[in-house]
PDB file of C-alpha atoms in Angstrom:
ATOM      1  CA  MET A   2      -6.508  23.845   7.753  1.00  0.00           C
ATOM      2  CA  THR A   3      -6.076  25.525   4.380  1.00  0.00           C
ATOM      3  CA  THR A   4      -5.843  23.147   1.433  1.00  0.00           C
ATOM      4  CA  ILE A   5      -3.660  23.892  -1.597  1.00  0.00           C
ATOM      5  CA  THR A   6      -3.149  22.158  -4.923  1.00  0.00           C
ATOM      6  CA  ILE A   7       0.072  22.949  -6.774  1.00  0.00           C
ATOM      7  CA  LEU A   8      -0.536  22.141 -10.416  1.00  0.00           C
ATOM      8  CA  PHE A   9       2.343  22.076 -12.897  1.00  0.00           C
ATOM      9  CA  HIS A  10       4.031  21.015 -16.078  1.00  0.00           C
ATOM     10  CA  SER A  11       7.815  21.040 -16.353  1.00  0.00           C
ATOM     11  CA  ARG A  12      10.227  20.151 -19.143  1.00  0.00           C
ATOM     12  CA  SER A  13      13.745  20.327 -17.757  1.00  0.00           C
ATOM     13  CA  GLY A  14      13.036  20.694 -14.064  1.00  0.00           C
ATOM     14  CA  ASN A  15      13.086  24.457 -13.495  1.00  0.00           C
ATOM     15  CA  THR A  16       9.342  24.800 -12.989  1.00  0.00           C
ATOM     16  CA  TYR A  17       9.417  21.680 -10.848  1.00  0.00           C
ATOM     17  CA  GLN A  18      12.090  23.239  -8.615  1.00  0.00           C
ATOM     18  CA  LEU A  19       9.662  26.057  -7.903  1.00  0.00           C
ATOM     19  CA  VAL A  20       6.906  23.502  -7.258  1.00  0.00           C
ATOM     20  CA  GLU A  21       9.069  21.646  -4.746  1.00  0.00           C
ATOM     21  CA  LYS A  22       9.824  24.868  -2.875  1.00  0.00           C
ATOM     22  CA  ALA A  23       6.168  25.922  -2.930  1.00  0.00           C
ATOM     23  CA  ALA A  24       5.069  22.537  -1.575  1.00  0.00           C
ATOM     24  CA  GLU A  25       7.718  22.611   1.167  1.00  0.00           C
ATOM     25  CA  THR A  26       6.689  26.153   2.133  1.00  0.00           C
ATOM     26  CA  ALA A  27       2.986  25.331   2.211  1.00  0.00           C
ATOM     27  CA  ALA A  28       3.514  22.223   4.320  1.00  0.00           C
ATOM     28  CA  SER A  29       5.729  24.112   6.778  1.00  0.00           C
ATOM     29  CA  ALA A  30       2.964  26.722   7.113  1.00  0.00           C
ATOM     30  CA  GLY A  31       0.513  24.003   8.146  1.00  0.00           C
ATOM     31  CA  ALA A  32      -1.391  23.611   4.883  1.00  0.00           C
ATOM     32  CA  ASP A  33      -2.669  20.334   3.456  1.00  0.00           C
ATOM     33  CA  VAL A  34      -0.805  20.056   0.139  1.00  0.00           C
ATOM     34  CA  ARG A  35      -1.423  18.212  -3.113  1.00  0.00           C
ATOM     35  CA  VAL A  36       1.238  18.360  -5.850  1.00  0.00           C
ATOM     36  CA  ARG A  37      -0.178  17.362  -9.229  1.00  0.00           C
ATOM     37  CA  LYS A  38       1.337  17.199 -12.714  1.00  0.00           C
ATOM     38  CA  VAL A  39      -0.913  17.692 -15.721  1.00  0.00           C
ATOM     39  CA  ALA A  40      -1.109  14.884 -18.244  1.00  0.00           C
ATOM     40  CA  GLU A  41       1.432  14.765 -21.034  1.00  0.00           C
ATOM     41  CA  LEU A  42       0.336  15.252 -24.643  1.00  0.00           C
ATOM     42  CA  PRO A  43       0.892  12.597 -27.333  1.00  0.00           C
ATOM     43  CA  ASP A  44       3.642  14.506 -29.177  1.00  0.00           C
ATOM     44  CA  PRO A  45       5.286  17.039 -26.832  1.00  0.00           C
ATOM     45  CA  MET A  46       7.956  19.474 -27.964  1.00  0.00           C
ATOM     46  CA  ILE A  47      11.201  18.467 -26.217  1.00  0.00           C
ATOM     47  CA  LEU A  48      14.466  20.383 -26.491  1.00  0.00           C
ATOM     48  CA  ASP A  49      16.556  18.659 -23.807  1.00  0.00           C
ATOM     49  CA  ARG A  50      15.618  14.993 -23.944  1.00  0.00           C
ATOM     50  CA  LYS A  51      18.068  13.965 -21.218  1.00  0.00           C
ATOM     51  CA  ALA A  52      16.671  16.484 -18.743  1.00  0.00           C
ATOM     52  CA  TYR A  53      13.124  15.598 -19.799  1.00  0.00           C
ATOM     53  CA  GLN A  54      13.716  11.907 -19.122  1.00  0.00           C
ATOM     54  CA  GLU A  55      15.389  12.592 -15.783  1.00  0.00           C
ATOM     55  CA  LEU A  56      12.453  14.767 -14.750  1.00  0.00           C
ATOM     56  CA  ALA A  57       9.975  12.097 -15.844  1.00  0.00           C
ATOM     57  CA  GLU A  58      11.766   9.618 -13.590  1.00  0.00           C
ATOM     58  CA  ALA A  59      11.920  12.081 -10.678  1.00  0.00           C
ATOM     59  CA  THR A  60       8.192  12.818 -10.908  1.00  0.00           C
ATOM     60  CA  ALA A  61       7.026   9.289 -11.718  1.00  0.00           C
ATOM     61  CA  ASP A  62       5.205   9.042  -8.393  1.00  0.00           C
ATOM     62  CA  VAL A  63       3.517  12.453  -8.685  1.00  0.00           C
ATOM     63  CA  PRO A  64      -0.192  11.881  -9.454  1.00  0.00           C
ATOM     64  CA  GLU A  65      -1.769  13.403 -12.533  1.00  0.00           C
ATOM     65  CA  ALA A  66      -4.131  16.301 -11.913  1.00  0.00           C
ATOM     66  CA  THR A  67      -7.884  15.770 -11.920  1.00  0.00           C
ATOM     67  CA  LEU A  68     -10.782  18.167 -11.543  1.00  0.00           C
ATOM     68  CA  ASP A  69     -11.250  16.880  -8.011  1.00  0.00           C
ATOM     69  CA  ASP A  70      -7.853  18.356  -7.098  1.00  0.00           C
ATOM     70  CA  LEU A  71      -9.231  21.785  -7.998  1.00  0.00           C
ATOM     71  CA  LEU A  72     -12.504  21.290  -6.113  1.00  0.00           C
ATOM     72  CA  TRP A  73     -10.670  20.050  -3.010  1.00  0.00           C
ATOM     73  CA  ALA A  74      -8.391  23.064  -2.736  1.00  0.00           C
ATOM     74  CA  ASP A  75      -8.912  26.431  -1.062  1.00  0.00           C
ATOM     75  CA  ALA A  76      -5.826  27.666  -2.936  1.00  0.00           C
ATOM     76  CA  ILE A  77      -4.404  26.695  -6.315  1.00  0.00           C
ATOM     77  CA  MET A  78      -0.950  27.475  -7.676  1.00  0.00           C
ATOM     78  CA  ILE A  79      -0.170  26.856 -11.347  1.00  0.00           C
ATOM     79  CA  GLY A  80       3.399  26.504 -12.588  1.00  0.00           C
ATOM     80  CA  THR A  81       4.360  26.406 -16.252  1.00  0.00           C
ATOM     81  CA  PRO A  82       7.301  26.703 -18.606  1.00  0.00           C
ATOM     82  CA  VAL A  83       6.940  29.397 -21.246  1.00  0.00           C
ATOM     83  CA  HIS A  84       5.904  28.207 -24.702  1.00  0.00           C
ATOM     84  CA  TYR A  85       6.086  30.994 -27.305  1.00  0.00           C
ATOM     85  CA  GLY A  86       5.010  33.516 -24.685  1.00  0.00           C
ATOM     86  CA  LEU A  87       2.126  31.314 -23.535  1.00  0.00           C
ATOM     87  CA  PRO A  88       1.686  28.650 -20.872  1.00  0.00           C
ATOM     88  CA  ALA A  89       2.731  25.155 -21.904  1.00  0.00           C
ATOM     89  CA  PRO A  90       0.132  23.430 -24.099  1.00  0.00           C
ATOM     90  CA  GLN A  91      -0.158  20.701 -21.466  1.00  0.00           C
ATOM     91  CA  ILE A  92      -1.338  23.298 -18.936  1.00  0.00           C
ATOM     92  CA  LEU A  93      -3.734  24.869 -21.436  1.00  0.00           C
ATOM     93  CA  HIS A  94      -5.088  21.433 -22.359  1.00  0.00           C
ATOM     94  CA  PHE A  95      -5.921  20.776 -18.703  1.00  0.00           C
ATOM     95  CA  ILE A  96      -7.505  24.200 -18.273  1.00  0.00           C
ATOM     96  CA  ASP A  97      -9.542  23.689 -21.453  1.00  0.00           C
ATOM     97  CA  HIS A  98     -11.137  20.683 -19.755  1.00  0.00           C
ATOM     98  CA  THR A  99     -12.150  22.459 -16.526  1.00  0.00           C
ATOM     99  CA  GLY A 100     -15.511  23.499 -17.983  1.00  0.00           C
ATOM    100  CA  PRO A 101     -17.556  20.891 -16.058  1.00  0.00           C
ATOM    101  CA  VAL A 102     -16.522  22.500 -12.756  1.00  0.00           C
ATOM    102  CA  ALA A 103     -15.763  26.061 -13.878  1.00  0.00           C
ATOM    103  CA  ILE A 104     -19.001  26.824 -15.731  1.00  0.00           C
ATOM    104  CA  PRO A 105     -21.262  25.869 -12.786  1.00  0.00           C
ATOM    105  CA  GLY A 106     -19.161  28.156 -10.571  1.00  0.00           C
ATOM    106  CA  ARG A 107     -17.474  25.495  -8.475  1.00  0.00           C
ATOM    107  CA  LEU A 108     -14.066  27.203  -8.749  1.00  0.00           C
ATOM    108  CA  MET A 109     -15.358  30.603  -7.677  1.00  0.00           C
ATOM    109  CA  ASP A 110     -13.720  32.321  -4.710  1.00  0.00           C
ATOM    110  CA  LYS A 111     -10.636  30.119  -4.690  1.00  0.00           C
ATOM    111  CA  ALA A 112      -7.289  31.896  -4.355  1.00  0.00           C
ATOM    112  CA  VAL A 113      -5.219  31.176  -7.477  1.00  0.00           C
ATOM    113  CA  SER A 114      -1.653  32.227  -8.255  1.00  0.00           C
ATOM    114  CA  ALA A 115       0.652  31.454 -11.191  1.00  0.00           C
ATOM    115  CA  PHE A 116       4.390  31.232 -11.850  1.00  0.00           C
ATOM    116  CA  ALA A 117       6.543  30.490 -14.877  1.00  0.00           C
ATOM    117  CA  SER A 118      10.011  29.597 -16.106  1.00  0.00           C
ATOM    118  CA  GLY A 119      11.548  30.854 -19.349  1.00  0.00           C
ATOM    119  CA  SER A 120      14.904  30.572 -21.028  1.00  0.00           C
ATOM    120  CA  MET A 121      15.908  34.261 -21.053  1.00  0.00           C
ATOM    121  CA  PRO A 122      15.136  37.457 -19.083  1.00  0.00           C
ATOM    122  CA  HIS A 123      12.391  38.457 -21.518  1.00  0.00           C
ATOM    123  CA  ALA A 124      11.289  35.050 -22.758  1.00  0.00           C
ATOM    124  CA  GLY A 125       7.614  35.552 -21.925  1.00  0.00           C
ATOM    125  CA  GLN A 126       7.375  34.658 -18.249  1.00  0.00           C
ATOM    126  CA  GLN A 127       5.049  37.564 -17.492  1.00  0.00           C
ATOM    127  CA  ALA A 128       2.991  36.991 -20.648  1.00  0.00           C
ATOM    128  CA  ALA A 129       2.479  33.326 -19.727  1.00  0.00           C
ATOM    129  CA  ILE A 130       1.383  34.251 -16.188  1.00  0.00           C
ATOM    130  CA  LEU A 131      -1.017  36.906 -17.477  1.00  0.00           C
ATOM    131  CA  ALA A 132      -2.465  34.399 -19.953  1.00  0.00           C
ATOM    132  CA  LEU A 133      -3.249  32.123 -17.012  1.00  0.00           C
ATOM    133  CA  HIS A 134      -4.890  35.091 -15.281  1.00  0.00           C
ATOM    134  CA  ASN A 135      -7.380  35.198 -18.172  1.00  0.00           C
ATOM    135  CA  ALA A 136      -8.504  31.654 -17.385  1.00  0.00           C
ATOM    136  CA  ILE A 137      -8.618  32.371 -13.657  1.00  0.00           C
ATOM    137  CA  CYS A 138     -11.034  35.229 -14.359  1.00  0.00           C
ATOM    138  CA  HIS A 139     -13.320  32.824 -16.229  1.00  0.00           C
ATOM    139  CA  TRP A 140     -13.221  30.512 -13.229  1.00  0.00           C
ATOM    140  CA  GLY A 141     -14.452  33.358 -11.048  1.00  0.00           C
ATOM    141  CA  ALA A 142     -11.491  32.753  -8.766  1.00  0.00           C
ATOM    142  CA  VAL A 143      -9.410  35.415  -7.021  1.00  0.00           C
ATOM    143  CA  ILE A 144      -6.016  36.132  -8.603  1.00  0.00           C
ATOM    144  CA  VAL A 145      -3.183  36.410  -6.084  1.00  0.00           C
ATOM    145  CA  PRO A 146      -0.255  38.393  -7.557  1.00  0.00           C
ATOM    146  CA  ASN A 147       3.106  38.950  -5.903  1.00  0.00           C
ATOM    147  CA  GLY A 148       2.800  42.719  -5.994  1.00  0.00           C
ATOM    148  CA  SER A 149       5.937  44.837  -5.631  1.00  0.00           C
ATOM    149  CA  ALA A 150       6.189  45.558  -1.909  1.00  0.00           C
ATOM    150  CA  ALA A 151       8.220  42.593  -0.606  1.00  0.00           C
ATOM    151  CA  ALA A 152      11.993  43.113  -0.542  1.00  0.00           C
ATOM    152  CA  VAL A 153      12.583  39.593  -1.887  1.00  0.00           C
ATOM    153  CA  LEU A 154      10.962  40.625  -5.158  1.00  0.00           C
ATOM    154  CA  HIS A 155      13.684  43.243  -5.728  1.00  0.00           C
ATOM    155  CA  ARG A 156      16.538  40.767  -5.692  1.00  0.00           C
ATOM    156  CA  PRO A 157      18.365  40.055  -9.004  1.00  0.00           C
ATOM    157  CA  GLY A 158      16.299  37.819 -11.267  1.00  0.00           C
ATOM    158  CA  ASN A 159      12.995  38.660  -9.540  1.00  0.00           C
ATOM    159  CA  GLY A 160      10.831  41.735  -9.896  1.00  0.00           C
ATOM    160  CA  ALA A 161       7.619  40.769 -11.714  1.00  0.00           C
ATOM    161  CA  PRO A 162       4.518  41.750  -9.706  1.00  0.00           C
ATOM    162  CA  TYR A 163       2.378  39.158 -11.507  1.00  0.00           C
ATOM    163  CA  GLY A 164       4.105  36.030 -10.203  1.00  0.00           C
ATOM    164  CA  THR A 165       7.505  34.419  -9.821  1.00  0.00           C
ATOM    165  CA  GLY A 166       9.488  33.901 -13.035  1.00  0.00           C
ATOM    166  CA  THR A 167      12.828  32.147 -13.471  1.00  0.00           C
ATOM    167  CA  ILE A 168      15.499  32.429 -16.165  1.00  0.00           C
ATOM    168  CA  SER A 169      16.773  28.972 -17.046  1.00  0.00           C
ATOM    169  CA  ARG A 170      19.316  29.858 -19.778  1.00  0.00           C
ATOM    170  CA  HIS A 171      18.347  26.467 -21.253  1.00  0.00           C
ATOM    171  CA  GLU A 172      19.964  24.761 -18.261  1.00  0.00           C
ATOM    172  CA  PRO A 173      18.046  22.096 -16.305  1.00  0.00           C
ATOM    173  CA  ARG A 174      17.214  22.830 -12.659  1.00  0.00           C
ATOM    174  CA  ASN A 175      18.796  26.279 -12.863  1.00  0.00           C
ATOM    175  CA  VAL A 176      16.596  28.133 -10.364  1.00  0.00           C
ATOM    176  CA  THR A 177      18.381  30.726  -8.214  1.00  0.00           C
ATOM    177  CA  ASP A 178      18.039  31.278  -4.488  1.00  0.00           C
ATOM    178  CA  ASP A 179      16.404  34.628  -5.271  1.00  0.00           C
ATOM    179  CA  ASN A 180      13.709  32.838  -7.274  1.00  0.00           C
ATOM    180  CA  LEU A 181      13.205  30.298  -4.491  1.00  0.00           C
ATOM    181  CA  GLY A 182      12.722  33.181  -2.076  1.00  0.00           C
ATOM    182  CA  ALA A 183      10.147  34.712  -4.401  1.00  0.00           C
ATOM    183  CA  ILE A 184       8.121  31.508  -4.730  1.00  0.00           C
ATOM    184  CA  GLU A 185       8.252  31.062  -0.954  1.00  0.00           C
ATOM    185  CA  TYR A 186       6.744  34.517  -0.535  1.00  0.00           C
ATOM    186  CA  GLN A 187       4.182  33.852  -3.280  1.00  0.00           C
ATOM    187  CA  THR A 188       3.092  30.603  -1.630  1.00  0.00           C
ATOM    188  CA  LEU A 189       2.644  32.188   1.793  1.00  0.00           C
ATOM    189  CA  ARG A 190       0.713  35.093   0.299  1.00  0.00           C
ATOM    190  CA  THR A 191      -1.571  32.710  -1.600  1.00  0.00           C
ATOM    191  CA  LEU A 192      -2.275  30.741   1.576  1.00  0.00           C
ATOM    192  CA  GLN A 193      -2.946  33.962   3.494  1.00  0.00           C
ATOM    193  CA  ILE A 194      -5.504  35.149   0.928  1.00  0.00           C
ATOM    194  CA  ALA A 195      -7.117  31.695   0.689  1.00  0.00           C
ATOM    195  CA  GLY A 196      -7.531  31.550   4.457  1.00  0.00           C
ATOM    196  CA  ALA A 197      -8.993  35.048   4.566  1.00  0.00           C
ATOM    197  CA  LEU A 198     -11.459  34.203   1.812  1.00  0.00           C
ATOM    198  CA  ARG A 199     -12.590  31.025   3.515  1.00  0.00           C
ATOM    199  CA  ARG A 200     -13.081  32.735   6.858  1.00  0.00           C
ATOM    200  CA  GLY A 201     -14.745  35.763   5.295  1.00  0.00           C
ATOM    201  CA  LEU A 202     -17.279  33.678   3.390  1.00  0.00           C
ATOM    202  CA  GLU A 203     -18.342  31.683   6.437  1.00  0.00           C
ATOM    203  CA  PRO A 204     -21.592  33.032   7.959  1.00  0.00           C
ATOM    204  CA  GLU A 205     -21.158  34.523  11.409  1.00  0.00           C
ATOM    205  CA  PRO A 206     -23.817  35.303  14.035  1.00  0.00           C
ATOM    206  CA  ARG A 207     -25.206  38.830  13.873  1.00  0.00           C
ATOM    207  CA  ILE A 208     -23.271  39.615  10.709  1.00  0.00           C
ATOM    208  CA  THR A 209     -25.221  39.972   7.473  1.00  0.00           C
ATOM    209  CA  MET A 210     -23.446  38.234   4.625  1.00  0.00           C
ATOM    210  CA  VAL A 211     -24.233  38.088   0.934  1.00  0.00           C
ATOM    211  CA  SER A 212     -26.241  34.885   0.833  1.00  0.00           C
ATOM    212  CA  ASP A 213     -26.200  32.105  -1.749  1.00  0.00           C
ATOM    213  CA  GLU A 214     -29.923  32.754  -2.172  1.00  0.00           C
ATOM    214  CA  ARG A 215     -29.242  36.354  -3.191  1.00  0.00           C
ATOM    215  CA  LEU A 216     -26.555  35.259  -5.649  1.00  0.00           C
ATOM    216  CA  ARG A 217     -28.904  32.693  -7.190  1.00  0.00           C
ATOM    217  CA  THR A 218     -31.088  35.574  -8.376  1.00  0.00           C
ATOM    218  CA  PHE A 219     -28.309  36.177 -10.929  1.00  0.00           C
ATOM    219  CA  GLY A 220     -28.691  32.627 -12.258  1.00  0.00           C
ATOM    220  CA  LEU A 221     -25.675  31.106 -10.482  1.00  0.00           C
ATOM    221  CA  ASP A 222     -25.829  27.341 -10.002  1.00  0.00           C
ATOM    222  CA  ILE A 223     -24.663  27.265  -6.373  1.00  0.00           C
TER     223      ILE A 223
END
Protein backbone atom coordinates (compact mmCIF):
# COMPACT_ATOMS: atom_id res chain seq x y z
CA MET A 1 0.00 0.00 0.00
CA THR A 2 1.33 3.43 -0.94
CA THR A 3 1.44 5.93 1.91
CA ILE A 4 0.81 9.64 1.36
CA THR A 5 1.01 12.68 3.62
CA ILE A 6 -0.94 15.74 2.52
CA LEU A 7 0.65 18.71 4.24
CA PHE A 8 -1.04 22.12 4.17
CA HIS A 9 -1.73 25.57 5.48
CA SER A 10 -4.97 27.35 4.62
CA ARG A 11 -6.38 30.76 5.51
CA SER A 12 -9.93 30.94 4.20
CA GLY A 13 -10.50 27.34 3.20
CA ASN A 14 -9.59 27.27 -0.50
CA THR A 15 -6.36 25.34 -0.05
CA TYR A 16 -8.14 23.07 2.41
CA GLN A 17 -10.82 22.30 -0.19
CA LEU A 18 -8.06 20.99 -2.44
CA VAL A 19 -6.64 19.00 0.48
CA GLU A 20 -10.01 17.38 1.17
CA LYS A 21 -10.35 16.35 -2.48
CA ALA A 22 -6.78 15.05 -2.59
CA ALA A 23 -7.32 12.99 0.57
CA GLU A 24 -10.61 11.58 -0.74
CA THR A 25 -8.97 10.69 -4.06
CA ALA A 26 -5.97 9.03 -2.42
CA ALA A 27 -8.13 6.98 -0.08
CA SER A 28 -10.39 5.85 -2.94
CA ALA A 29 -7.27 4.72 -4.83
CA GLY A 30 -6.30 2.49 -1.90
CA ALA A 31 -3.58 4.64 -0.35
CA ASP A 32 -2.94 5.05 3.37
CA VAL A 33 -3.50 8.79 3.93
CA ARG A 34 -2.36 11.28 6.54
CA VAL A 35 -3.70 14.86 6.38
CA ARG A 36 -1.55 17.24 8.41
CA LYS A 37 -1.70 21.00 8.98
CA VAL A 38 1.50 22.88 9.72
CA ALA A 39 1.71 24.78 12.98
CA GLU A 40 0.42 28.32 13.11
CA LEU A 41 2.82 31.21 13.72
CA PRO A 42 2.47 33.58 16.69
CA ASP A 43 1.27 36.58 14.65
CA PRO A 44 -0.24 35.40 11.34
CA MET A 45 -1.45 37.78 8.65
CA ILE A 46 -5.25 37.38 8.45
CA LEU A 47 -7.45 39.17 5.92
CA ASP A 48 -10.77 37.38 6.46
CA ARG A 49 -11.02 36.71 10.18
CA LYS A 50 -14.46 35.11 9.96
CA ALA A 51 -13.34 32.58 7.36
CA TYR A 52 -10.10 32.01 9.28
CA GLN A 53 -11.99 31.22 12.47
CA GLU A 54 -14.44 28.94 10.69
CA LEU A 55 -11.55 27.06 9.10
CA ALA A 56 -9.79 26.75 12.45
CA GLU A 57 -12.92 25.15 13.87
CA ALA A 58 -13.34 22.84 10.86
CA THR A 59 -9.74 21.63 11.09
CA ALA A 60 -9.50 21.50 14.89
CA ASP A 61 -9.15 17.72 14.81
CA VAL A 62 -6.51 17.69 12.05
CA PRO A 63 -3.13 16.82 13.65
CA GLU A 64 -0.18 19.16 13.27
CA ALA A 65 2.57 17.97 10.95
CA THR A 66 5.73 16.40 12.34
CA LEU A 67 8.89 15.16 10.68
CA ASP A 68 7.65 11.62 11.22
CA ASP A 69 4.78 12.33 8.82
CA LEU A 70 7.36 12.97 6.10
CA LEU A 71 9.44 9.89 6.93
CA TRP A 72 6.34 7.67 6.97
CA ALA A 73 5.15 8.68 3.52
CA ASP A 74 6.04 7.33 0.09
CA ALA A 75 4.35 10.41 -1.39
CA ILE A 76 4.00 13.94 -0.06
CA MET A 77 1.67 16.66 -1.32
CA ILE A 78 2.09 20.24 -0.10
CA GLY A 79 -0.73 22.77 -0.33
CA THR A 80 -0.31 26.47 0.35
CA PRO A 81 -1.98 29.83 -0.11
CA VAL A 82 0.09 32.38 -1.98
CA HIS A 83 1.87 34.97 0.16
CA TYR A 84 3.48 37.72 -1.94
CA GLY A 85 4.28 35.19 -4.65
CA LEU A 86 5.75 32.74 -2.14
CA PRO A 87 4.38 29.84 -0.11
CA ALA A 88 2.75 30.80 3.17
CA PRO A 89 5.30 31.56 5.91
CA GLN A 90 3.79 28.74 7.97
CA ILE A 91 4.73 26.26 5.23
CA LEU A 92 8.21 27.74 4.87
CA HIS A 93 8.69 27.64 8.65
CA PHE A 94 7.93 23.92 8.65
CA ILE A 95 10.22 23.27 5.70
CA ASP A 96 12.99 25.28 7.37
CA HIS A 97 12.88 22.76 10.21
CA THR A 98 13.17 19.62 8.06
CA GLY A 99 16.98 19.70 8.20
CA PRO A 100 17.31 16.83 10.72
CA VAL A 101 15.71 14.43 8.22
CA ALA A 102 16.53 16.16 4.92
CA ILE A 103 20.28 16.62 5.38
CA PRO A 104 20.94 12.93 6.16
CA GLY A 105 19.00 12.02 3.01
CA ARG A 106 15.95 10.50 4.66
CA LEU A 107 13.56 12.32 2.29
CA MET A 108 15.36 11.20 -0.85
CA ASP A 109 13.38 9.36 -3.53
CA LYS A 110 9.98 10.34 -2.18
CA ALA A 111 7.44 11.59 -4.73
CA VAL A 112 6.50 15.18 -3.85
CA SER A 113 3.95 17.44 -5.51
CA ALA A 114 2.71 20.95 -4.68
CA PHE A 115 -0.42 23.03 -5.21
CA ALA A 116 -1.48 26.56 -4.34
CA SER A 117 -4.38 28.98 -4.05
CA GLY A 118 -4.21 32.68 -4.88
CA SER A 119 -6.66 35.53 -5.03
CA MET A 120 -6.42 36.37 -8.75
CA PRO A 121 -5.46 34.63 -12.03
CA HIS A 122 -1.86 35.85 -11.78
CA ALA A 123 -1.49 36.15 -8.02
CA GLY A 124 1.62 33.96 -7.81
CA GLN A 125 0.25 30.43 -7.73
CA GLN A 126 2.93 29.13 -10.09
CA ALA A 127 5.69 31.10 -8.36
CA ALA A 128 4.70 29.65 -4.98
CA ILE A 129 4.69 26.10 -6.38
CA LEU A 130 8.08 26.60 -8.03
CA ALA A 131 9.47 27.98 -4.77
CA LEU A 132 8.43 24.74 -3.09
CA HIS A 133 10.17 22.84 -5.89
CA ASN A 134 13.43 24.47 -4.75
CA ALA A 135 13.06 22.90 -1.31
CA ILE A 136 12.06 19.55 -2.79
CA CYS A 137 15.32 19.54 -4.77
CA HIS A 138 17.27 20.04 -1.53
CA TRP A 139 15.41 17.10 -0.04
CA GLY A 140 16.59 14.94 -2.92
CA ALA A 141 12.98 13.99 -3.56
CA VAL A 142 11.34 13.55 -6.96
CA ILE A 143 9.12 16.44 -8.09
CA VAL A 144 5.80 15.32 -9.59
CA PRO A 145 4.34 18.06 -11.83
CA ASN A 146 0.96 17.98 -13.52
CA GLY A 147 2.41 18.36 -16.99
CA SER A 148 0.16 19.54 -19.82
CA ALA A 149 -1.17 16.34 -21.39
CA ALA A 150 -4.33 15.64 -19.36
CA ALA A 151 -7.53 17.16 -20.76
CA VAL A 152 -8.65 18.23 -17.27
CA LEU A 153 -5.74 20.66 -17.14
CA HIS A 154 -7.14 22.57 -20.13
CA ARG A 155 -10.43 23.41 -18.48
CA PRO A 156 -11.09 27.07 -17.50
CA GLY A 157 -9.14 28.04 -14.39
CA ASN A 158 -6.58 25.24 -14.79
CA GLY A 159 -3.60 25.04 -17.10
CA ALA A 160 -0.41 25.28 -15.02
CA PRO A 161 1.91 22.32 -15.66
CA TYR A 162 3.65 22.80 -12.30
CA GLY A 163 0.71 21.96 -10.04
CA THR A 164 -2.92 22.80 -9.41
CA GLY A 165 -3.69 26.46 -8.67
CA THR A 166 -7.03 28.01 -7.71
CA ILE A 167 -8.35 31.56 -8.01
CA SER A 168 -10.22 32.49 -4.85
CA ARG A 169 -11.22 36.09 -5.68
CA HIS A 170 -10.88 36.66 -1.92
CA GLU A 171 -13.89 34.40 -1.35
CA PRO A 172 -13.70 31.55 1.18
CA ARG A 173 -14.04 27.99 -0.12
CA ASN A 174 -14.31 29.20 -3.71
CA VAL A 175 -12.68 26.25 -5.50
CA THR A 176 -14.23 25.31 -8.86
CA ASP A 177 -15.08 21.85 -10.13
CA ASP A 178 -12.34 22.28 -12.73
CA ASN A 179 -9.79 22.81 -9.95
CA LEU A 180 -11.11 19.80 -8.05
CA GLY A 181 -10.66 17.73 -11.20
CA ALA A 182 -7.09 18.98 -11.52
CA ILE A 183 -6.16 18.10 -7.94
CA GLU A 184 -7.75 14.67 -8.39
CA TYR A 185 -5.51 14.07 -11.39
CA GLN A 186 -2.48 15.46 -9.54
CA THR A 187 -3.09 13.15 -6.58
CA LEU A 188 -3.43 10.04 -8.73
CA ARG A 189 -0.30 10.95 -10.69
CA THR A 190 1.66 11.48 -7.47
CA LEU A 191 0.56 8.09 -6.15
CA GLN A 192 1.45 6.44 -9.46
CA ILE A 193 4.98 7.88 -9.41
CA ALA A 194 5.44 7.05 -5.71
CA GLY A 195 4.43 3.45 -6.31
CA ALA A 196 6.75 3.15 -9.29
CA LEU A 197 9.64 4.56 -7.30
CA ARG A 198 9.07 2.20 -4.40
CA ARG A 199 8.84 -0.84 -6.65
CA GLY A 200 11.79 0.25 -8.77
CA LEU A 201 14.07 0.73 -5.77
CA GLU A 202 13.32 -2.70 -4.31
CA PRO A 203 16.06 -5.24 -5.15
CA GLU A 204 14.91 -8.03 -7.43
CA PRO A 205 16.57 -11.40 -8.13
CA ARG A 206 18.93 -11.41 -11.10
CA ILE A 207 18.58 -7.67 -11.59
CA THR A 208 21.56 -5.48 -10.75
CA MET A 209 20.47 -2.37 -8.89
CA VAL A 210 22.43 0.65 -7.74
CA SER A 211 23.26 -0.43 -4.22
CA ASP A 212 23.30 1.62 -1.02
CA GLU A 213 26.93 0.57 -0.66
CA ARG A 214 27.79 2.18 -4.00
CA LEU A 215 25.95 5.37 -3.05
CA ARG A 216 27.79 5.53 0.28
CA THR A 217 31.02 6.05 -1.67
CA PHE A 218 29.66 9.56 -2.33
CA GLY A 219 29.38 10.21 1.42
CA LEU A 220 25.62 9.65 1.74
CA ASP A 221 24.44 8.72 5.23
CA ILE A 222 22.10 5.89 4.22
